[in-house]
Short mmCIF file of C-alpha atoms and ligand atoms in Angstrom, two decimals:
data_model
loop_
_atom_site.label_atom_id
_atom_site.label_comp_id
_atom_site.label_asym_id
_atom_site.label_seq_id
_atom_site.Cartn_x
_atom_site.Cartn_y
_atom_site.Cartn_z
CA UNK A 4 52.20 24.33 36.38
CA UNK A 5 49.02 22.92 34.04
CA UNK A 6 46.04 25.27 34.33
CA UNK A 7 43.27 22.34 34.16
CA UNK A 8 40.10 23.58 32.66
CA UNK A 9 38.56 20.48 31.63
CA UNK A 10 37.80 21.57 28.02
CA UNK A 11 38.39 20.41 24.51
CA UNK A 12 42.23 22.38 24.59
CA UNK A 13 42.86 21.37 28.04
CA UNK A 14 40.90 18.43 29.38
CA UNK A 15 41.47 16.75 32.65
CA UNK A 16 43.35 13.63 32.16
CA UNK A 17 42.83 10.62 34.44
CA UNK A 18 44.71 7.31 34.87
CA UNK A 19 42.71 4.54 35.67
CA UNK A 20 45.10 1.42 37.03
CA UNK A 21 43.09 -2.24 36.64
CA UNK A 22 40.22 -2.47 34.25
CA UNK A 23 37.75 -4.44 36.13
CA UNK A 24 33.77 -3.51 36.55
CA UNK A 25 34.81 -0.84 39.05
CA UNK A 26 37.83 0.88 36.64
CA UNK A 27 34.96 0.84 33.94
CA UNK A 28 32.41 2.43 36.33
CA UNK A 29 34.80 5.02 36.99
CA UNK A 30 36.03 5.64 33.60
CA UNK A 31 31.69 5.54 32.45
CA UNK A 32 31.63 8.14 35.63
CA UNK A 33 34.29 10.55 33.76
CA UNK A 34 33.72 10.37 30.50
CA UNK A 35 29.97 10.95 30.91
CA UNK A 36 30.04 13.86 33.14
CA UNK A 37 28.57 16.72 30.67
CA UNK A 38 30.45 19.69 32.73
CA UNK A 39 33.98 18.70 32.03
CA UNK A 40 36.25 17.44 28.83
CA UNK A 41 38.02 14.49 30.36
CA UNK A 42 40.28 11.95 28.65
CA UNK A 43 40.85 8.65 30.29
CA UNK A 44 44.30 6.14 30.07
CA UNK A 45 43.09 2.96 31.64
CA UNK A 46 45.86 0.28 32.28
CA UNK A 47 45.93 -3.21 32.89
CA UNK A 48 48.61 -5.62 33.48
CA UNK A 49 47.00 -8.12 31.12
CA UNK A 50 46.77 -7.61 27.92
CA UNK A 51 42.77 -8.91 27.79
CA UNK A 52 40.45 -6.09 29.70
CA UNK A 53 37.45 -6.98 32.27
CA UNK A 54 39.24 -8.41 35.98
CA UNK A 55 37.33 -10.94 37.66
CA UNK A 56 34.86 -10.42 34.40
CA UNK A 57 37.25 -12.62 32.53
CA UNK A 58 39.05 -14.10 35.49
CA UNK A 59 36.79 -14.87 38.38
CA UNK A 60 32.70 -14.87 37.22
CA UNK A 61 32.27 -18.43 37.45
CA UNK A 62 32.29 -20.06 33.46
CA UNK A 63 28.76 -21.33 34.19
CA UNK A 64 27.31 -18.00 34.66
CA UNK A 65 27.74 -16.26 31.21
CA UNK A 66 24.63 -14.07 32.18
CA UNK A 67 26.80 -12.59 34.49
CA UNK A 68 29.35 -11.96 31.99
CA UNK A 69 27.00 -9.91 29.51
CA UNK A 70 28.07 -6.53 31.66
CA UNK A 71 30.96 -6.54 29.27
CA UNK A 72 28.30 -5.16 26.74
CA UNK A 73 27.94 -2.17 29.19
CA UNK A 74 31.75 -1.83 29.28
CA UNK A 75 32.28 -2.19 25.77
CA UNK A 76 30.34 1.53 25.41
CA UNK A 77 32.17 2.88 27.47
CA UNK A 78 35.45 1.92 25.53
CA UNK A 79 33.87 3.10 22.72
CA UNK A 80 34.07 6.78 23.74
CA UNK A 81 36.22 8.85 21.56
CA UNK A 82 38.05 10.12 25.16
CA UNK A 83 38.96 6.68 26.12
CA UNK A 84 42.23 4.91 25.87
CA UNK A 85 43.10 1.06 26.98
CA UNK A 86 46.76 0.49 27.50
CA UNK A 87 46.78 -3.44 27.96
CA UNK A 88 50.19 -5.80 28.92
CA UNK A 89 51.32 -2.75 31.32
CA UNK A 90 52.15 -3.72 34.57
CA UNK A 91 51.98 -0.79 36.78
CA UNK A 92 54.91 -0.37 39.69
CA UNK A 93 57.22 -2.05 36.83
CA UNK A 94 56.53 -1.01 33.42
CA UNK A 95 55.07 2.65 34.40
CA UNK A 96 55.18 4.15 38.69
CA UNK A 97 53.40 6.73 40.09
CA UNK A 98 56.43 9.44 39.27
CA UNK A 99 55.23 8.65 35.36
CA UNK A 100 51.83 9.54 36.06
CA UNK A 101 52.23 12.44 38.14
CA UNK A 102 53.48 14.18 35.36
CA UNK A 103 50.91 13.50 32.93
CA UNK A 104 48.03 13.26 34.71
CA UNK A 105 45.48 15.41 36.85
CA UNK A 106 44.35 12.21 39.05
CA UNK A 107 45.46 8.71 39.12
CA UNK A 108 42.49 6.19 40.54
CA UNK A 109 43.46 3.03 41.46
CA UNK A 110 41.40 -0.15 40.79
CA UNK A 111 43.09 -3.05 41.19
CA UNK A 112 41.14 -5.04 43.32
CA UNK A 113 42.03 -7.34 45.50
CA UNK A 114 44.16 -10.19 44.04
CA UNK A 115 45.10 -12.49 47.07
CA UNK A 116 43.31 -14.53 49.58
CA UNK A 117 43.21 -14.35 52.98
CA UNK A 118 44.58 -16.43 55.12
CA UNK A 119 43.13 -19.05 57.86
CA UNK A 120 46.01 -18.90 60.31
CA UNK A 121 46.24 -22.94 60.96
CA UNK A 122 48.74 -25.31 61.33
CA UNK A 123 49.09 -27.08 58.33
CA UNK A 124 47.85 -24.31 55.96
CA UNK A 125 50.24 -24.21 53.82
CA UNK A 126 50.40 -28.32 52.72
CA UNK A 127 50.57 -29.18 49.22
CA UNK A 128 46.96 -29.89 48.22
CA UNK A 129 46.18 -26.66 50.44
CA UNK A 130 45.12 -24.01 47.80
CA UNK A 131 43.58 -20.67 48.18
CA UNK A 132 40.22 -20.61 46.37
CA UNK A 133 41.13 -17.54 44.32
CA UNK A 134 44.21 -19.37 42.32
CA UNK A 135 41.95 -22.40 41.80
CA UNK A 136 39.13 -19.39 40.33
CA UNK A 137 41.99 -17.84 38.35
CA UNK A 138 43.39 -21.27 36.76
CA UNK A 139 39.71 -22.65 35.77
CA UNK A 140 39.37 -19.24 34.28
CA UNK A 141 42.60 -18.95 32.23
CA UNK A 142 44.13 -16.51 34.13
CA UNK A 143 47.90 -16.13 32.71
CA UNK A 144 49.74 -15.97 35.74
CA UNK A 145 47.71 -18.95 37.54
CA UNK A 146 47.28 -21.07 34.29
CA UNK A 147 50.08 -23.15 34.89
CA UNK A 148 49.03 -24.09 38.36
CA UNK A 149 48.12 -27.96 39.23
CA UNK A 150 45.29 -29.08 41.64
CA UNK A 151 45.62 -33.07 42.71
CA UNK A 152 42.29 -33.97 41.95
CA UNK A 153 42.97 -37.53 42.21
CA UNK A 154 41.30 -38.04 45.40
CA UNK A 155 38.05 -38.50 46.34
CA UNK A 156 37.10 -35.85 49.21
CA UNK A 157 37.70 -32.17 49.27
CA UNK A 158 36.79 -29.71 51.73
CA UNK A 159 36.28 -26.47 50.64
CA UNK A 160 36.71 -23.97 53.67
CA UNK A 161 33.80 -20.73 54.03
CA UNK A 162 29.94 -20.03 53.10
CA UNK A 163 30.30 -17.06 50.84
CA UNK A 164 30.13 -17.25 46.97
CA UNK A 165 32.88 -18.53 45.87
CA UNK A 166 32.87 -21.77 47.90
CA UNK A 167 30.07 -22.53 45.85
CA UNK A 168 31.36 -21.52 42.54
CA UNK A 169 34.31 -23.73 43.66
CA UNK A 170 32.01 -26.78 44.60
CA UNK A 171 29.76 -26.63 41.57
CA UNK A 172 32.53 -26.44 39.07
CA UNK A 173 33.93 -29.63 41.09
CA UNK A 174 30.69 -31.27 40.53
CA UNK A 175 29.75 -30.60 37.37
CA UNK A 176 30.27 -33.09 34.43
CA UNK A 177 32.46 -32.38 31.80
CA UNK A 178 29.69 -32.04 29.32
CA UNK A 179 27.97 -29.12 31.47
CA UNK A 180 31.69 -27.57 31.45
CA UNK A 181 31.95 -28.25 27.76
CA UNK A 182 29.53 -25.58 27.43
CA UNK A 183 31.09 -23.00 29.51
CA UNK A 184 34.34 -21.10 28.35
CA UNK A 185 36.40 -22.70 31.12
CA UNK A 186 39.79 -22.88 30.17
CA UNK A 187 40.86 -25.45 27.75
CA UNK A 188 43.59 -27.04 30.66
CA UNK A 189 41.20 -26.83 33.12
CA UNK A 190 38.24 -29.12 31.44
CA UNK A 191 40.76 -31.42 30.71
CA UNK A 192 42.12 -31.62 34.19
CA UNK A 193 38.39 -31.44 35.89
CA UNK A 194 37.19 -34.29 32.85
CA UNK A 195 39.58 -36.64 34.37
CA UNK A 196 39.01 -36.00 38.09
CA UNK A 197 38.61 -38.51 40.56
CA UNK A 198 36.49 -36.11 43.19
CA UNK A 199 33.14 -37.76 44.55
CA UNK A 200 32.56 -35.81 47.64
CA UNK A 201 32.49 -31.89 48.21
CA UNK A 202 32.23 -30.63 51.74
CA UNK A 203 31.57 -27.04 52.17
CA UNK A 204 32.31 -26.10 55.61
CA UNK A 205 31.04 -23.21 57.53
CA UNK A 206 32.06 -21.59 60.63
CA UNK A 207 28.84 -20.30 60.98
CA UNK A 208 25.36 -21.24 61.39
CA UNK A 209 22.63 -21.73 58.41
CA UNK A 210 20.99 -18.48 59.33
CA UNK A 211 24.63 -16.57 59.11
CA UNK A 212 26.19 -18.37 55.53
CA UNK A 213 26.99 -15.41 52.76
CA UNK A 214 25.78 -17.02 49.77
CA UNK A 215 23.39 -15.32 47.23
CA UNK A 216 20.31 -17.60 47.47
CA UNK A 217 20.17 -17.75 43.83
CA UNK A 218 23.70 -19.35 43.62
CA UNK A 219 22.61 -21.61 46.73
CA UNK A 220 19.57 -22.74 44.98
CA UNK A 221 21.41 -23.74 41.60
CA UNK A 222 23.33 -26.50 43.64
CA UNK A 223 20.56 -28.18 44.02
CA UNK A 224 20.29 -28.13 39.88
CA UNK A 225 23.29 -30.14 38.87
CA UNK A 226 23.59 -32.92 36.55
CA UNK A 227 24.92 -35.16 38.33
CA UNK A 228 25.60 -34.66 41.96
CA UNK A 229 22.99 -34.67 44.69
CA UNK A 230 23.29 -32.02 47.73
CA UNK A 231 23.47 -33.66 51.32
CA UNK A 232 22.69 -31.86 53.96
CA UNK A 233 22.10 -33.40 57.33
CA UNK A 234 18.58 -31.95 59.15
CA UNK A 235 20.84 -31.98 62.58
CA UNK A 236 22.65 -29.12 60.80
CA UNK A 237 20.07 -26.96 60.30
CA UNK A 238 18.48 -26.94 63.78
CA UNK A 239 18.30 -23.01 64.57
CA UNK A 240 20.39 -21.84 67.93
CA UNK A 241 17.47 -19.43 69.89
CA UNK A 242 20.22 -16.49 68.59
CA UNK A 243 19.65 -17.61 64.84
CA UNK A 244 16.16 -18.10 65.29
CA UNK A 245 15.39 -15.24 66.45
CA UNK A 246 17.28 -13.22 63.67
CA UNK A 247 15.72 -15.04 61.20
CA UNK A 248 12.15 -14.48 62.41
CA UNK A 249 12.85 -10.68 62.89
CA UNK A 250 12.57 -10.63 59.00
CA UNK A 251 16.47 -8.51 59.44
CA UNK A 252 17.66 -10.15 56.40
CA UNK A 253 15.39 -11.34 53.67
CA UNK A 254 18.22 -13.40 51.63
CA UNK A 255 19.48 -15.54 55.37
CA UNK A 256 15.08 -16.06 55.40
CA UNK A 257 15.59 -17.31 51.65
CA UNK A 258 18.58 -19.54 52.08
CA UNK A 259 17.47 -20.79 55.04
CA UNK A 260 13.96 -21.76 53.22
CA UNK A 261 16.32 -23.48 49.85
CA UNK A 262 18.71 -25.26 52.78
CA UNK A 263 15.99 -27.15 53.94
CA UNK A 264 14.29 -27.96 50.64
CA UNK A 265 17.50 -29.40 49.78
CA UNK A 266 17.94 -31.33 52.99
CA UNK A 267 14.65 -32.78 52.23
CA UNK A 268 14.96 -33.20 48.49
CA UNK A 269 17.44 -35.88 49.55
CA UNK A 270 19.86 -37.84 47.47
CA UNK A 271 19.59 -39.80 44.22
CA UNK A 272 22.13 -41.31 43.04
CA UNK A 273 24.25 -39.34 41.50
CA UNK A 274 28.06 -39.76 40.88
CA UNK A 275 28.95 -36.58 43.21
CA UNK A 276 27.36 -36.08 46.15
CA UNK A 277 27.82 -31.96 47.38
CA UNK A 278 27.79 -32.03 51.62
CA UNK A 279 27.48 -28.85 53.66
CA UNK A 280 28.13 -28.61 57.14
CA UNK A 281 27.91 -25.58 59.44
CA UNK A 282 29.30 -24.30 62.80
CA UNK A 283 32.92 -26.20 62.00
CA UNK A 284 36.37 -23.94 61.82
CA UNK A 285 39.48 -25.69 60.50
CA UNK A 286 42.22 -25.85 63.51
CA UNK A 287 44.08 -27.90 61.63
CA UNK A 288 45.40 -29.18 58.32
CA UNK A 289 47.04 -32.52 58.65
CA UNK A 290 49.32 -34.80 56.94
CA UNK A 291 52.93 -35.27 56.28
CA UNK A 292 53.77 -33.81 52.87
CA UNK A 293 50.22 -33.34 51.79
CA UNK A 294 47.01 -32.62 53.44
CA UNK A 295 45.11 -36.11 54.64
CA UNK A 296 42.80 -34.01 56.51
CA UNK A 297 41.02 -31.50 58.49
CA UNK A 298 40.52 -31.12 61.88
CA UNK A 299 37.65 -29.06 62.76
CA UNK A 300 36.48 -27.67 66.15
CA UNK A 301 32.39 -27.76 66.48
CA UNK A 302 31.16 -23.97 67.06
CA UNK A 303 28.17 -22.67 68.81
CA UNK A 304 26.59 -19.30 67.76
CA UNK A 305 27.08 -16.66 70.62
CA UNK A 306 26.57 -12.97 70.38
CA UNK A 307 29.26 -10.25 70.84
CA UNK A 308 28.09 -7.07 69.95
CA UNK A 309 25.64 -6.83 67.64
CA UNK A 310 27.53 -9.97 65.51
CA UNK A 311 26.63 -13.58 65.93
CA UNK A 312 29.76 -15.00 65.95
CA UNK A 313 31.47 -18.94 66.41
CA UNK A 314 32.48 -19.59 69.41
CA UNK A 315 34.74 -22.80 69.67
CA UNK A 316 33.17 -25.99 71.97
CA UNK A 317 35.32 -28.70 73.03
CA UNK A 318 33.98 -30.70 70.23
CA UNK A 319 36.63 -31.47 67.44
CA UNK A 320 36.23 -33.89 64.57
CA UNK A 321 39.06 -35.07 62.35
CA UNK A 322 37.06 -35.51 58.29
CA UNK A 323 39.98 -37.38 55.68
CA UNK A 324 40.21 -35.24 52.65
CA UNK A 325 42.77 -35.17 49.88
CA UNK A 326 42.27 -31.48 49.09
CA UNK A 327 41.26 -28.86 50.46
CA UNK A 328 40.28 -24.83 48.50
CA UNK A 329 40.44 -22.17 51.27
CA UNK A 330 37.61 -19.46 49.99
CA UNK A 331 37.79 -17.42 53.28
CA UNK A 332 37.59 -14.07 51.19
CA UNK A 333 39.95 -12.27 49.22
CA UNK A 334 42.77 -9.63 50.41
CA UNK A 335 43.87 -6.53 48.53
CA UNK A 336 48.01 -6.88 47.26
CA UNK A 337 49.75 -2.97 47.89
CA UNK A 338 51.06 -0.84 45.25
CA UNK A 339 54.74 0.12 44.63
CA UNK A 340 54.66 3.99 46.05
CA UNK A 341 51.16 3.83 47.27
CA UNK A 342 49.89 4.31 50.65
CA UNK A 343 48.34 0.46 52.30
CA UNK A 344 46.43 -0.61 55.33
CA UNK A 345 47.72 -4.19 55.65
CA UNK A 346 45.28 -5.45 58.11
CA UNK A 347 42.24 -4.83 55.64
CA UNK A 348 43.94 -4.72 52.83
CA UNK A 349 43.07 -2.01 50.64
CA UNK A 350 44.34 1.72 50.01
CA UNK A 351 43.23 3.61 52.83
CA UNK A 352 41.04 6.79 51.78
CA UNK A 353 37.77 8.81 52.46
CA UNK A 354 35.46 7.86 49.95
CA UNK A 355 37.47 6.76 47.78
CA UNK A 356 40.78 10.05 48.11
CA UNK A 357 43.36 7.49 49.26
CA UNK A 358 45.10 8.97 52.49
CA UNK A 359 48.47 8.37 54.19
CA UNK A 360 49.06 6.43 57.61
CA UNK A 361 48.99 10.16 59.19
CA UNK A 362 44.93 10.27 57.53
CA UNK A 363 46.36 13.14 55.03
CA UNK A 364 45.44 13.33 51.98
CA UNK A 365 47.01 12.14 49.16
CA UNK A 366 46.70 14.67 45.89
CA UNK A 367 45.53 13.22 42.81
CA UNK A 368 45.42 9.66 44.10
CA UNK A 369 42.07 7.49 44.53
CA UNK A 370 40.76 4.29 44.99
CA UNK A 371 37.50 2.55 43.55
CA UNK A 372 36.03 -0.75 44.12
CA UNK A 373 37.29 -3.73 46.11
CA UNK A 374 40.71 -1.89 47.07
CA UNK A 375 39.02 0.74 48.45
CA UNK A 376 36.00 -0.69 50.34
CA UNK A 377 37.64 -4.50 50.65
CA UNK A 378 36.53 -7.76 48.82
CA UNK A 379 32.87 -7.48 49.40
CA UNK A 380 29.55 -6.90 46.95
CA UNK A 381 28.65 -8.14 43.59
CA UNK A 382 29.78 -6.44 40.39
CA UNK A 383 26.52 -3.91 40.35
CA UNK A 384 27.74 -2.72 43.77
CA UNK A 385 30.53 -0.68 41.81
CA UNK A 386 28.88 1.71 40.17
CA UNK A 387 27.84 3.63 43.35
CA UNK A 388 31.35 3.47 44.71
CA UNK A 389 32.82 4.76 41.02
CA UNK A 390 30.19 7.71 41.05
CA UNK A 391 31.47 8.35 44.94
CA UNK A 392 35.31 8.67 44.28
CA UNK A 393 34.32 10.40 40.53
CA UNK A 394 32.07 12.99 42.69
CA UNK A 395 35.18 13.14 45.13
CA UNK A 396 38.16 13.51 42.23
CA UNK A 397 35.97 16.34 40.23
CA UNK A 398 35.07 18.04 43.54
CA UNK A 399 38.92 18.32 43.66
CA UNK A 400 39.57 19.25 40.56
CA UNK A 401 37.78 22.62 41.23
CA UNK A 402 39.54 23.54 44.00
CA UNK A 403 43.22 22.73 42.48
CA UNK A 404 43.64 19.31 44.43
CA UNK A 405 45.00 17.36 41.92
CA UNK A 406 48.54 16.70 40.46
CA UNK A 407 50.51 19.40 38.86
CA UNK A 408 50.85 17.80 35.62
CA UNK A 409 53.73 19.03 33.28
CA UNK A 410 52.99 17.11 30.48
CA UNK A 411 49.31 16.76 30.20
CA UNK A 412 49.28 15.11 26.68
CA UNK A 413 48.14 11.94 25.12
CA UNK A 414 51.35 11.70 23.20
CA UNK A 415 53.62 11.92 26.16
CA UNK A 416 52.54 8.67 27.61
CA UNK A 417 52.38 7.20 23.89
CA UNK A 418 56.20 8.22 23.77
CA UNK A 419 57.14 6.95 27.12
CA UNK A 420 55.85 3.69 26.37
CA UNK A 421 57.75 3.45 23.12
CA UNK A 422 60.98 4.50 24.79
CA UNK A 423 60.88 1.80 27.09
CA UNK A 424 59.88 -0.99 24.48
CA UNK A 425 56.13 -1.83 26.15
CA UNK A 426 53.93 -3.86 23.41
CA UNK A 427 50.71 -2.76 25.26
CA UNK A 428 47.60 -3.73 23.57
CA UNK A 429 44.70 -1.27 22.98
CA UNK A 430 40.84 -1.78 22.81
CA UNK A 431 40.54 -2.82 19.58
CA UNK A 432 43.28 -5.69 19.82
CA UNK A 433 41.21 -7.25 22.46
CA UNK A 434 38.25 -6.40 20.14
CA UNK A 435 40.46 -9.02 18.12
CA UNK A 436 41.20 -11.62 20.52
CA UNK A 437 37.25 -11.70 22.20
CA UNK A 438 36.80 -12.43 17.77
CA UNK A 439 39.44 -14.95 17.48
CA UNK A 440 38.73 -16.52 20.79
CA UNK A 441 34.86 -16.97 20.21
CA UNK A 442 36.14 -18.33 16.65
CA UNK A 443 38.21 -21.30 17.92
CA UNK A 444 35.38 -21.95 20.53
CA UNK A 445 32.98 -22.44 17.16
CA UNK A 446 35.10 -24.67 15.99
CA UNK A 447 35.02 -26.88 18.51
CA UNK A 448 31.21 -26.23 19.76
CA UNK A 449 31.95 -23.77 22.80
CA UNK A 450 31.33 -20.41 23.37
CA UNK A 451 34.59 -19.36 23.71
CA UNK A 452 38.11 -21.11 23.85
CA UNK A 453 40.38 -18.52 25.42
CA UNK A 454 44.06 -17.36 25.21
CA UNK A 455 45.60 -18.13 28.20
CA UNK A 456 49.20 -17.37 27.93
CA UNK A 457 50.44 -13.52 27.35
CA UNK A 458 52.60 -14.80 24.28
CA UNK A 459 50.37 -16.63 22.51
CA UNK A 460 48.06 -13.29 22.66
CA UNK A 461 50.84 -11.34 21.48
CA UNK A 462 51.67 -13.83 18.72
CA UNK A 463 47.81 -14.11 17.60
CA UNK A 464 47.60 -10.06 17.13
CA UNK A 465 50.88 -9.67 15.26
CA UNK A 466 49.60 -12.72 12.95
CA UNK A 467 46.16 -11.18 12.38
CA UNK A 468 48.01 -7.48 11.53
CA UNK A 469 50.26 -9.15 9.34
CA UNK A 470 47.43 -11.18 7.51
CA UNK A 471 46.36 -9.60 4.01
CA UNK A 472 42.91 -7.73 4.21
CA UNK A 473 40.61 -10.27 2.32
P1 NAP B 508 32.69 -13.69 51.83
O1 NAP B 508 31.47 -13.62 50.99
O2 NAP B 508 33.27 -13.01 52.42
O3 NAP B 508 32.66 -15.11 52.76
C1 NAP B 508 33.84 -15.72 52.93
C2 NAP B 508 33.56 -16.91 54.05
O4 NAP B 508 35.01 -17.24 54.66
C3 NAP B 508 32.23 -16.31 54.99
O5 NAP B 508 31.44 -17.56 55.41
C4 NAP B 508 33.37 -16.53 56.25
O6 NAP B 508 32.50 -16.54 57.71
C5 NAP B 508 34.28 -17.22 56.38
N1 NAP B 508 35.51 -17.15 56.43
C6 NAP B 508 36.28 -16.09 57.02
N2 NAP B 508 37.13 -16.22 57.78
C7 NAP B 508 37.16 -17.28 57.84
C8 NAP B 508 37.72 -17.92 58.68
N3 NAP B 508 38.96 -18.15 59.39
N4 NAP B 508 37.70 -19.76 59.37
C9 NAP B 508 36.55 -20.34 58.26
N5 NAP B 508 35.76 -19.19 57.57
C10 NAP B 508 36.03 -18.29 57.49
O7 NAP B 508 33.90 -14.05 50.49
P2 NAP B 508 33.85 -14.60 48.91
O8 NAP B 508 32.99 -16.13 48.98
O9 NAP B 508 35.28 -14.88 48.38
O10 NAP B 508 33.04 -13.54 47.89
C11 NAP B 508 33.66 -12.20 47.58
C12 NAP B 508 32.88 -11.84 47.21
O11 NAP B 508 32.22 -11.78 45.79
C13 NAP B 508 31.47 -11.74 47.82
O12 NAP B 508 30.48 -10.36 48.08
C14 NAP B 508 30.52 -12.49 47.02
O13 NAP B 508 29.26 -12.37 47.20
C15 NAP B 508 31.14 -11.77 46.04
N6 NAP B 508 30.89 -12.98 44.74
C16 NAP B 508 29.86 -13.22 43.80
C17 NAP B 508 29.25 -14.15 43.24
C18 NAP B 508 28.53 -13.95 42.33
O14 NAP B 508 27.13 -13.07 42.63
N7 NAP B 508 27.67 -15.02 41.92
C19 NAP B 508 30.71 -15.17 42.87
C20 NAP B 508 31.56 -14.92 43.67
C21 NAP B 508 31.60 -13.72 44.52
P3 NAP B 508 31.80 -15.66 58.15
O15 NAP B 508 30.79 -14.65 57.56
O16 NAP B 508 31.56 -15.93 59.34
O17 NAP B 508 32.39 -14.42 58.00
#
């Protein structure tokens, strides 16, 4: 049995599965721990790191992506290694991790979408917004999807930031998009888009919308799109008025003021319109072999416990649309051999410690980020979340509540991957790809042209390695 001591001779070895913000914040919290010597191996399904920072953050939000500079510093630490192009559950399983590490941290995020549960939801031209986002960001697993942008009117269902991202990307001009790192295939398809009206449908009222204020305000500053809000839609019911006036949520009050301002601004004949509608829930997507309309019910806000819920009335409306994006939240996906709570879409855990269906602790296993707490919060929310998980992990180490690895060495995982013939990428490889993408961008006056196929990434790396050093 391995006796860990967290020293140079016998470091604590941690495997992190996933490489998004929660994974990097976890790595940093471990590697900067002053008490123990810790080694971190990070395993990622794609050849490239950063999870939703690369494949989720909107391409026209480059500032948000600069968080990768922080991750870069973590990756530069001596005891950090990145293994890209390694899929947990296929190339590497739990039974490979436990003999080689003291702990595993699952940082895999929430990889699918929540379901509306209404008839017609899966008709052609009804898509999860999460897939559209992954497509326009060039995620290799989604880059071959197609979206029928030949229709003039599109509905985006949901009142969160993803809905706003999707609406904005649909509304931007080709010139605006060209200045971003949006994937080439998406740029081309969006440049030919015939979409004119983008309806954002919220099931609750303007006081309950989940947008953050900066994102909401940004809708009003697009080059060739007007924001349309019917002032009647901003009339507040007594519960919402009381909520806004109570000062309980500064964001809600700010959002409401922005919505009023946007409604007042009115239309100025721009080519596209983003129309915000509130208090409508889809009850059915209508169409024969593709979406032709969305049928909605009008809601009222009513109080359920402390929650301001959408309660349906008798009023229905059919809105003709040719394309629907369901943007009602992400949902976690189970990992083979790891406990999973299907209802919540998370790995069940107590403060990051994984528990099974009987509530018993799973020694050596931890969760962090969206797969731990559900798909809420911004990138920065993952920092305290990671610190909590790492605190639990280190506390457990002190009580020998860890895996008992028979082979806790760096070489043993290298050997295993080599035996299996897995062509993994290193962090150095990512630096090369990063550089190549920026060079490709520079050549056409864009910030970056992403590789969107795994095979293209791997052959670009081979070529670079083969090229003679000047
Ligand atoms: P979200 O913020 O949870 O919003 C989901 C929306 O879907 C809510 O408006 C919700 O309404 C609605 N919804 C849920 N079920 C519904 C149903 N059955 N019918 C109709 N509407 C339904 O999720 P998200 O937009 O996917 O964003 C996920 C997280 O990422 C959020 O924390 C978000 O802030 C963050 N994010 C941040 C940025 C940024 O900072 N720029 C960008 C993108 C995402 P209710 O409120 O009534 O439940």
